[in-house]
mmCIF file of C-alpha atoms in Angstrom:
data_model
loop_
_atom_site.group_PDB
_atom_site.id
_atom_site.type_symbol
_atom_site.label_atom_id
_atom_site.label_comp_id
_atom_site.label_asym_id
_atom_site.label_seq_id
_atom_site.Cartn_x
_atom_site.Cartn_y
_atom_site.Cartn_z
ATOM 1 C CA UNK T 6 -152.124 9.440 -54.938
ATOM 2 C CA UNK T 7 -155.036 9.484 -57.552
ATOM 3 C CA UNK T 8 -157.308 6.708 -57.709
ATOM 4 C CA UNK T 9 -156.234 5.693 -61.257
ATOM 5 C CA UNK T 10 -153.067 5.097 -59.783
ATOM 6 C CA UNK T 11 -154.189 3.236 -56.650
ATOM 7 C CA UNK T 12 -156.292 0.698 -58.640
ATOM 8 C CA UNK T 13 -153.151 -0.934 -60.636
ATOM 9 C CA UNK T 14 -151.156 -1.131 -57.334
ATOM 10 C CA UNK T 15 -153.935 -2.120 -55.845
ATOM 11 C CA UNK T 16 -154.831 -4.888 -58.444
ATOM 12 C CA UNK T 17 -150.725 -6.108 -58.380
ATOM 13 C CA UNK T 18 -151.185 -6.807 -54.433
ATOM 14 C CA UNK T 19 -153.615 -8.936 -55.029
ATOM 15 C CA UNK T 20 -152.415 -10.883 -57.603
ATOM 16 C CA UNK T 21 -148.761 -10.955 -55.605
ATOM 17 C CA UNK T 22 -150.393 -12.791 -52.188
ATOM 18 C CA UNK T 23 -153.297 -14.766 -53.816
ATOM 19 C CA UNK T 24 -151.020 -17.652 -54.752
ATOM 20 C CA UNK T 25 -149.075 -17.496 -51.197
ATOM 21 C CA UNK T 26 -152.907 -17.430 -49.702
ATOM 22 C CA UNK T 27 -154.123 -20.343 -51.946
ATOM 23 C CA UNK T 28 -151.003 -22.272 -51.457
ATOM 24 C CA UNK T 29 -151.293 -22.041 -47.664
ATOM 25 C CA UNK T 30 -154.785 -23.586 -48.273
ATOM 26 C CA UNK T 31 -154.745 -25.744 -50.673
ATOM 27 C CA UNK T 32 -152.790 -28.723 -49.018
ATOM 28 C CA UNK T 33 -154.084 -29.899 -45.595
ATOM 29 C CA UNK T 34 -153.312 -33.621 -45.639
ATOM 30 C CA UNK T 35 -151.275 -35.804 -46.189
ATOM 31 C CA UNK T 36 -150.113 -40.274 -45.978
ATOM 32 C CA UNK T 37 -147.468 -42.483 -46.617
ATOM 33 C CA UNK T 38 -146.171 -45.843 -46.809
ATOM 34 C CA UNK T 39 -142.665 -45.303 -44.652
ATOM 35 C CA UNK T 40 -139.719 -47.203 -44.181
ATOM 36 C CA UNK T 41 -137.079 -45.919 -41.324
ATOM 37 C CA UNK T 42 -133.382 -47.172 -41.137
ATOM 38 C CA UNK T 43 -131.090 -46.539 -38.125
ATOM 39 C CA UNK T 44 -127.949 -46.957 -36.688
ATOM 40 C CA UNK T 45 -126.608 -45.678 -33.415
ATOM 41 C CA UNK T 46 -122.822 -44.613 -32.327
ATOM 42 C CA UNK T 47 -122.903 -48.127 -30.758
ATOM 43 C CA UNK T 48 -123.093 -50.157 -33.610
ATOM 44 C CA UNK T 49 -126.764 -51.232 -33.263
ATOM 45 C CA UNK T 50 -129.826 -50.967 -35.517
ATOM 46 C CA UNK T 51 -133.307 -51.047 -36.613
ATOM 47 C CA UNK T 52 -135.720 -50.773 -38.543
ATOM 48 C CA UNK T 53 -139.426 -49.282 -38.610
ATOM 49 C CA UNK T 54 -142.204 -49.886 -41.382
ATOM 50 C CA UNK T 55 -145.562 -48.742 -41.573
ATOM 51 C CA UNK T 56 -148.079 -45.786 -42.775
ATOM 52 C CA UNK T 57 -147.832 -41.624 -41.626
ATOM 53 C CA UNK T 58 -150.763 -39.971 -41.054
ATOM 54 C CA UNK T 59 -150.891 -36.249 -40.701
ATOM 55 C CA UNK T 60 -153.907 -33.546 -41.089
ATOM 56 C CA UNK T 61 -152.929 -29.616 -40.659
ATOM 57 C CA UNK T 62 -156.022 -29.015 -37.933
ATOM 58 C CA UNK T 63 -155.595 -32.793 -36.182
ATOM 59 C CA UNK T 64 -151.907 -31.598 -35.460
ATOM 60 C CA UNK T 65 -151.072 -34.775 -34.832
ATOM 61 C CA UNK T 66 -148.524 -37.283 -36.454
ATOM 62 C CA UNK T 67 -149.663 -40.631 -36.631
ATOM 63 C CA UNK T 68 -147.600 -43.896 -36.662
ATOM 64 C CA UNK T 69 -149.239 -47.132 -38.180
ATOM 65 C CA UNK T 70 -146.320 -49.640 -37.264
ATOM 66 C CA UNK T 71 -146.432 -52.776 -38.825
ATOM 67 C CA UNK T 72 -142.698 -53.916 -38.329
ATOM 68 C CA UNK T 73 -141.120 -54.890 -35.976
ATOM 69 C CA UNK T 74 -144.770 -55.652 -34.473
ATOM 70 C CA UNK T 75 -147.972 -53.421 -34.999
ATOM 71 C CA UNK T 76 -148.452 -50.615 -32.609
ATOM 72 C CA UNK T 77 -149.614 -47.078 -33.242
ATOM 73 C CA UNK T 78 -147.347 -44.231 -32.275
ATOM 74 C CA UNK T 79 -149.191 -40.875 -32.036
ATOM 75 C CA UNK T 80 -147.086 -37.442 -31.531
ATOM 76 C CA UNK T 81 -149.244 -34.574 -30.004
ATOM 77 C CA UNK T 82 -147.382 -31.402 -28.758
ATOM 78 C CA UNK T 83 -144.618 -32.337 -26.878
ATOM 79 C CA UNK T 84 -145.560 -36.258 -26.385
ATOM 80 C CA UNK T 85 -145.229 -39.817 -27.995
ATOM 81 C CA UNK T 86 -148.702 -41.556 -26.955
ATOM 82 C CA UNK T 87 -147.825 -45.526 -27.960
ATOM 83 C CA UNK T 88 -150.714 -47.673 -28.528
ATOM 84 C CA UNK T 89 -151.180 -51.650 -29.485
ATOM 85 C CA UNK T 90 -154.289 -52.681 -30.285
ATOM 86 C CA UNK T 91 -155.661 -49.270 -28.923
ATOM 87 C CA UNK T 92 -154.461 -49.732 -25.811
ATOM 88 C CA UNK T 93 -152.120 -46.927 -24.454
ATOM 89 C CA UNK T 94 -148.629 -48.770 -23.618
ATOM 90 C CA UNK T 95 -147.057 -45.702 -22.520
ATOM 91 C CA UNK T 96 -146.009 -41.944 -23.531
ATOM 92 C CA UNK T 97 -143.251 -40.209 -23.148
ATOM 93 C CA UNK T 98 -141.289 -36.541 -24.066
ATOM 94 C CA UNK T 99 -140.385 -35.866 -27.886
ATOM 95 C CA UNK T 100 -138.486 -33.335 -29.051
ATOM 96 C CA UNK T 101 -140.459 -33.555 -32.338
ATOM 97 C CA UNK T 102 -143.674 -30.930 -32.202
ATOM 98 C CA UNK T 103 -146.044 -31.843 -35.011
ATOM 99 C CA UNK T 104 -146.348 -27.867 -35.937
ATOM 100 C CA UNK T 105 -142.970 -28.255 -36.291
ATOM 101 C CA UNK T 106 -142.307 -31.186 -38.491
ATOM 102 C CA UNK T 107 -141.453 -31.880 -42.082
ATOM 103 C CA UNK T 108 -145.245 -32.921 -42.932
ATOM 104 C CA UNK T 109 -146.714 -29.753 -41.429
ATOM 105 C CA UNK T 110 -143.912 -27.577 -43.372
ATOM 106 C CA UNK T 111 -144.560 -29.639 -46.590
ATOM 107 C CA UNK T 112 -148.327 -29.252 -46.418
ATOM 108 C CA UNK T 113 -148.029 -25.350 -45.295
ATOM 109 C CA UNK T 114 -145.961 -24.593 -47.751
ATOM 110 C CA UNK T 115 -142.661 -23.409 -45.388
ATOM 111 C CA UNK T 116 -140.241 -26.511 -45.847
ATOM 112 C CA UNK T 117 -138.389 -24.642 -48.276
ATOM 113 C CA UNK T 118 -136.756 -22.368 -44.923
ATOM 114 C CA UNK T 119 -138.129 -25.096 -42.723
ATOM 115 C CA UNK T 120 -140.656 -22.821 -40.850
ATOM 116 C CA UNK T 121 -137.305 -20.012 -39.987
ATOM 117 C CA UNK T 122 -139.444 -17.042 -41.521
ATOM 118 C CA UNK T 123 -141.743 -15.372 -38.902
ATOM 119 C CA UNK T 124 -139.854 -17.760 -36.146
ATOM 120 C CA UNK T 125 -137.636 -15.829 -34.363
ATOM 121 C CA UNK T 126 -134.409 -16.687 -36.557
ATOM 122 C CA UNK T 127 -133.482 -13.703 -38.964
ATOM 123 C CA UNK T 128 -131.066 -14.272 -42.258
ATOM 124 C CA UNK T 129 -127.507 -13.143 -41.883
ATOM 125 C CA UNK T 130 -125.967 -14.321 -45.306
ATOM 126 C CA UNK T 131 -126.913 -15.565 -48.399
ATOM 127 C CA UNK T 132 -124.340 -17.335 -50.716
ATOM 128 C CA UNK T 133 -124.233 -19.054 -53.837
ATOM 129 C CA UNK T 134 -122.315 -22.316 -54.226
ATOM 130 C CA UNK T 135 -122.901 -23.850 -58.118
ATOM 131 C CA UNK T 136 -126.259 -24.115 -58.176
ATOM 132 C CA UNK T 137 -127.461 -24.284 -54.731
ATOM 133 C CA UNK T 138 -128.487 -21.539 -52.410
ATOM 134 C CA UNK T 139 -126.920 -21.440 -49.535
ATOM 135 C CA UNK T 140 -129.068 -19.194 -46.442
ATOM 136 C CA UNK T 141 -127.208 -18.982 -43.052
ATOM 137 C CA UNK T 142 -130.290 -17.760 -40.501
ATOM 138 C CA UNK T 143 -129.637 -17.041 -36.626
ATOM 139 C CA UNK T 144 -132.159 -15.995 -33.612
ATOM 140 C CA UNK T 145 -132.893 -12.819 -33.010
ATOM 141 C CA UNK T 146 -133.200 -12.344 -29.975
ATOM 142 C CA UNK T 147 -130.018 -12.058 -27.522
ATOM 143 C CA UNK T 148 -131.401 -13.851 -24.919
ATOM 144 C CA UNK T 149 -132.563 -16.711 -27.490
ATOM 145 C CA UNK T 150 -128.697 -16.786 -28.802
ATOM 146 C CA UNK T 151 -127.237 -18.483 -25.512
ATOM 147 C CA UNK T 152 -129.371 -21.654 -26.325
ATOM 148 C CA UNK T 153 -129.791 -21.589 -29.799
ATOM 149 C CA UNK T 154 -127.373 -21.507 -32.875
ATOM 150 C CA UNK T 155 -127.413 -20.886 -36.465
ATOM 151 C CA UNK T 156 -129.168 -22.419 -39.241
ATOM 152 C CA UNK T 157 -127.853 -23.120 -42.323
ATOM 153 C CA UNK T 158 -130.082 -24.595 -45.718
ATOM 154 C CA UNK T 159 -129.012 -25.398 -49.371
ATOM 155 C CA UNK T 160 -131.828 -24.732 -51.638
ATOM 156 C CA UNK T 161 -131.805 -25.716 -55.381
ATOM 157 C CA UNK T 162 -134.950 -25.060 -57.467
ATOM 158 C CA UNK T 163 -136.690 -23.387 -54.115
ATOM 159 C CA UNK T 164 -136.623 -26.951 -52.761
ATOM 160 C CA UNK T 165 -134.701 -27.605 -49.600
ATOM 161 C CA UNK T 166 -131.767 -30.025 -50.249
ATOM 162 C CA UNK T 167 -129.821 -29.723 -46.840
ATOM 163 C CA UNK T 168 -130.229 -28.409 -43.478
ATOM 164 C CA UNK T 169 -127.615 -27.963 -40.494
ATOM 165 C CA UNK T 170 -127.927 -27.166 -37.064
ATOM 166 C CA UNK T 171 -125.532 -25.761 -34.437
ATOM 167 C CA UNK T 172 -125.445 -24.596 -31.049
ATOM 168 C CA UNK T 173 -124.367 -20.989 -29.738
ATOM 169 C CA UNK T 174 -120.306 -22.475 -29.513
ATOM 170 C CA UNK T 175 -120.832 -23.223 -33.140
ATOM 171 C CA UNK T 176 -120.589 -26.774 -32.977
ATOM 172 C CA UNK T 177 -122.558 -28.781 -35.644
ATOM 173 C CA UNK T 178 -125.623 -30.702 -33.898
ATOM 174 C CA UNK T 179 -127.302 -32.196 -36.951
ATOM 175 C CA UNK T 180 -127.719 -32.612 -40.928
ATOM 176 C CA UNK T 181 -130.393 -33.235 -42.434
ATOM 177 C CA UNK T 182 -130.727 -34.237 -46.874
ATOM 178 C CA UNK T 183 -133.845 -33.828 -48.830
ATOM 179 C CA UNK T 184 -133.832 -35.864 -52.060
ATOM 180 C CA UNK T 185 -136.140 -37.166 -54.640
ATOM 181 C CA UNK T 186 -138.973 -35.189 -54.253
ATOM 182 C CA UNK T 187 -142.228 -36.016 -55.995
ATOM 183 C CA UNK T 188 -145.269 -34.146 -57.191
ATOM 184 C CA UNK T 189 -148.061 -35.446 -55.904
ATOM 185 C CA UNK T 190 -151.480 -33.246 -56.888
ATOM 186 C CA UNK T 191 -149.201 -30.350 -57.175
ATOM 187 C CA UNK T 192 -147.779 -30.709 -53.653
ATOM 188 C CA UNK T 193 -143.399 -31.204 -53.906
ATOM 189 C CA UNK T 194 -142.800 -33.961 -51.637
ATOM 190 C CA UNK T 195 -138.999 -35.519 -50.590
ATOM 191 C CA UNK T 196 -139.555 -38.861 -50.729
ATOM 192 C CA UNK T 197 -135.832 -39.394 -48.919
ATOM 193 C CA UNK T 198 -134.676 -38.103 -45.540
ATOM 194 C CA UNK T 199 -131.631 -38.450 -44.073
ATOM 195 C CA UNK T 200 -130.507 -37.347 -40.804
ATOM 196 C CA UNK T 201 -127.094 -37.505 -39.049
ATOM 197 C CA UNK T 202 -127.088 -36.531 -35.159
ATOM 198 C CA UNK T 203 -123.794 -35.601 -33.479
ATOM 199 C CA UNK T 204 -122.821 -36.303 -30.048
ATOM 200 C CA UNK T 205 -120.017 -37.184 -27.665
ATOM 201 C CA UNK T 206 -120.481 -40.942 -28.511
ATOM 202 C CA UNK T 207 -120.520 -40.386 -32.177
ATOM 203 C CA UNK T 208 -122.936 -40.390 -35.000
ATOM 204 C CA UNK T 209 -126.638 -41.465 -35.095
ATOM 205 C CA UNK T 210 -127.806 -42.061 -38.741
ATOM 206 C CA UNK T 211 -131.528 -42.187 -39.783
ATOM 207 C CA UNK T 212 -132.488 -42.729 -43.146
ATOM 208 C CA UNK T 213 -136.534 -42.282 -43.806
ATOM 209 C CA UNK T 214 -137.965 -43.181 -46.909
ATOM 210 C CA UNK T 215 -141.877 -42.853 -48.477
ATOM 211 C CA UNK T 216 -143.778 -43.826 -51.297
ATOM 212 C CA UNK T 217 -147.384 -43.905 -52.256
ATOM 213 C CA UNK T 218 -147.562 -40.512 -50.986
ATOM 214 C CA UNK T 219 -151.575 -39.498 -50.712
ATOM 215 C CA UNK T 220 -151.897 -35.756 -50.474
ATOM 216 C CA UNK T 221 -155.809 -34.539 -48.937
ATOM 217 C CA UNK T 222 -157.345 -38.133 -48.741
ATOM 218 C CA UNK T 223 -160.533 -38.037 -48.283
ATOM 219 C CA UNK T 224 -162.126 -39.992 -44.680
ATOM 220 C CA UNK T 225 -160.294 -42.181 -42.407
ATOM 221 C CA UNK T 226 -160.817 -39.629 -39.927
ATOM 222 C CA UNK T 227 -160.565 -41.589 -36.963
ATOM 223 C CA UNK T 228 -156.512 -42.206 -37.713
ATOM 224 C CA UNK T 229 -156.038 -38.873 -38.910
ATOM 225 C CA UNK T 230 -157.433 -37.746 -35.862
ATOM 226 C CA UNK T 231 -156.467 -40.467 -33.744
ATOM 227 C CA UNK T 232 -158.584 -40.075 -30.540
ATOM 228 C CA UNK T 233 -156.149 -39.674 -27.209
ATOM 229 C CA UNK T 234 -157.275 -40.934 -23.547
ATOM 230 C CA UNK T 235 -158.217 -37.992 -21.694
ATOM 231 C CA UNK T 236 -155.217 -38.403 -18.817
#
């Protein structure tokens, strides 16, 4: 290939992954006032307000609760650390991995396939349903298909609208509905979640709702980074 021709194609990579790159790096923070409404298969309720806190290198969600009483909830890895007053109440196993969550696939860019690309899962179909994407994804790996299910997401404007979850039999584990997202210093941000859980005893509903969304604040370090007990 002569080098006149390598210099365009060379110049049109560039320009393709520079605003993937930026993108990536441009958003590593973010806070919110949060409300959370729930009701279990058994009738009963609650409710949960206070302020997120989550920082891209921290990898750590952080809980300010100030309702039903103040306490500070702090998700690292694989555990919930609870706090009150800075003392450490307890911790316990969570199935909710910071990496993993909607604020680290908002900030990184990925909640549009909710973190699927370069995961293991693979795309199998993609439909078209009025104006909404629809993108059925699946592992894939064999071995990885006798625990795991498919995936399917509705986009609409590249923003993720709904997301399902099933097991390998096919049976529908969970929904989840992104709505009224706002920009906030460029970043697209649902400001309404809403999850349904299915199970033998019925349905679990969880609505979570956010305003005054604050996207790379500046300080408060110490609750972004909220310092653990070495245990």
């Amino acid at each position: 290939m002569s080098t006149l021709l390598k210099k365009p194609i060379l110049i049109l990579l560039i320009l393709t992954l520079l605003p993937e790159i930026n993108f990536g790096q441009q958003f590593f923070r973010i806070s919110a006032d949060f409300s959370i409404k729930e009701k279990i298969a058994d009738g009963t309720s609650r409710l949960i307000v206070g302020k997120v806190y989550y920082d891209l290198s921290a990898e750590k969600i952080i809980y300010d609760i100030s309702f039903p009483e103040p306490e500070t909830w702090v998700l690292k890895d694989t555990t919930l650390y609870r706090f009150q007053s800075n003392e450490l109440l307890g911790k316990s196993s969570s199935f909710v991995i910071p990496t993993s969550s909607f604020f680290h696939f908002t900030l990184s860019g990925q909640l549009a396939n909710f973190g699927l690309r370069n995961s293991g899962y693979t795309i199998i179909d993609v439909a078209k349903k009025e104006d909404q994407i629809l993108t059925t994804w699946e592992p894939e790996e064999e071995k990885v298909k006798s625990s795991l299910g498919k995936v399917i997401m509705s986009n609409l404007d590249k923003k993720l609208q709904a997301i399902a979850f099933y097991n390998p039999d096919n049976d529908l584990l969970s929904k989840q509905f992104y709505k009224n997202y706002t920009n906030v210093s460029g970043c697209e941000v649902p400001t309404e979640i809403t999850q349904i859980n299915y199970h033998e005893q019925g349905q679990n509903y969880q609505v979570t709702s956010y305003k005054n969304v604050i996207i790379n604040e500046k300080g408060n370090e110490i609750i972004y980074d909220y310092k653990l007990p070495d245990l």
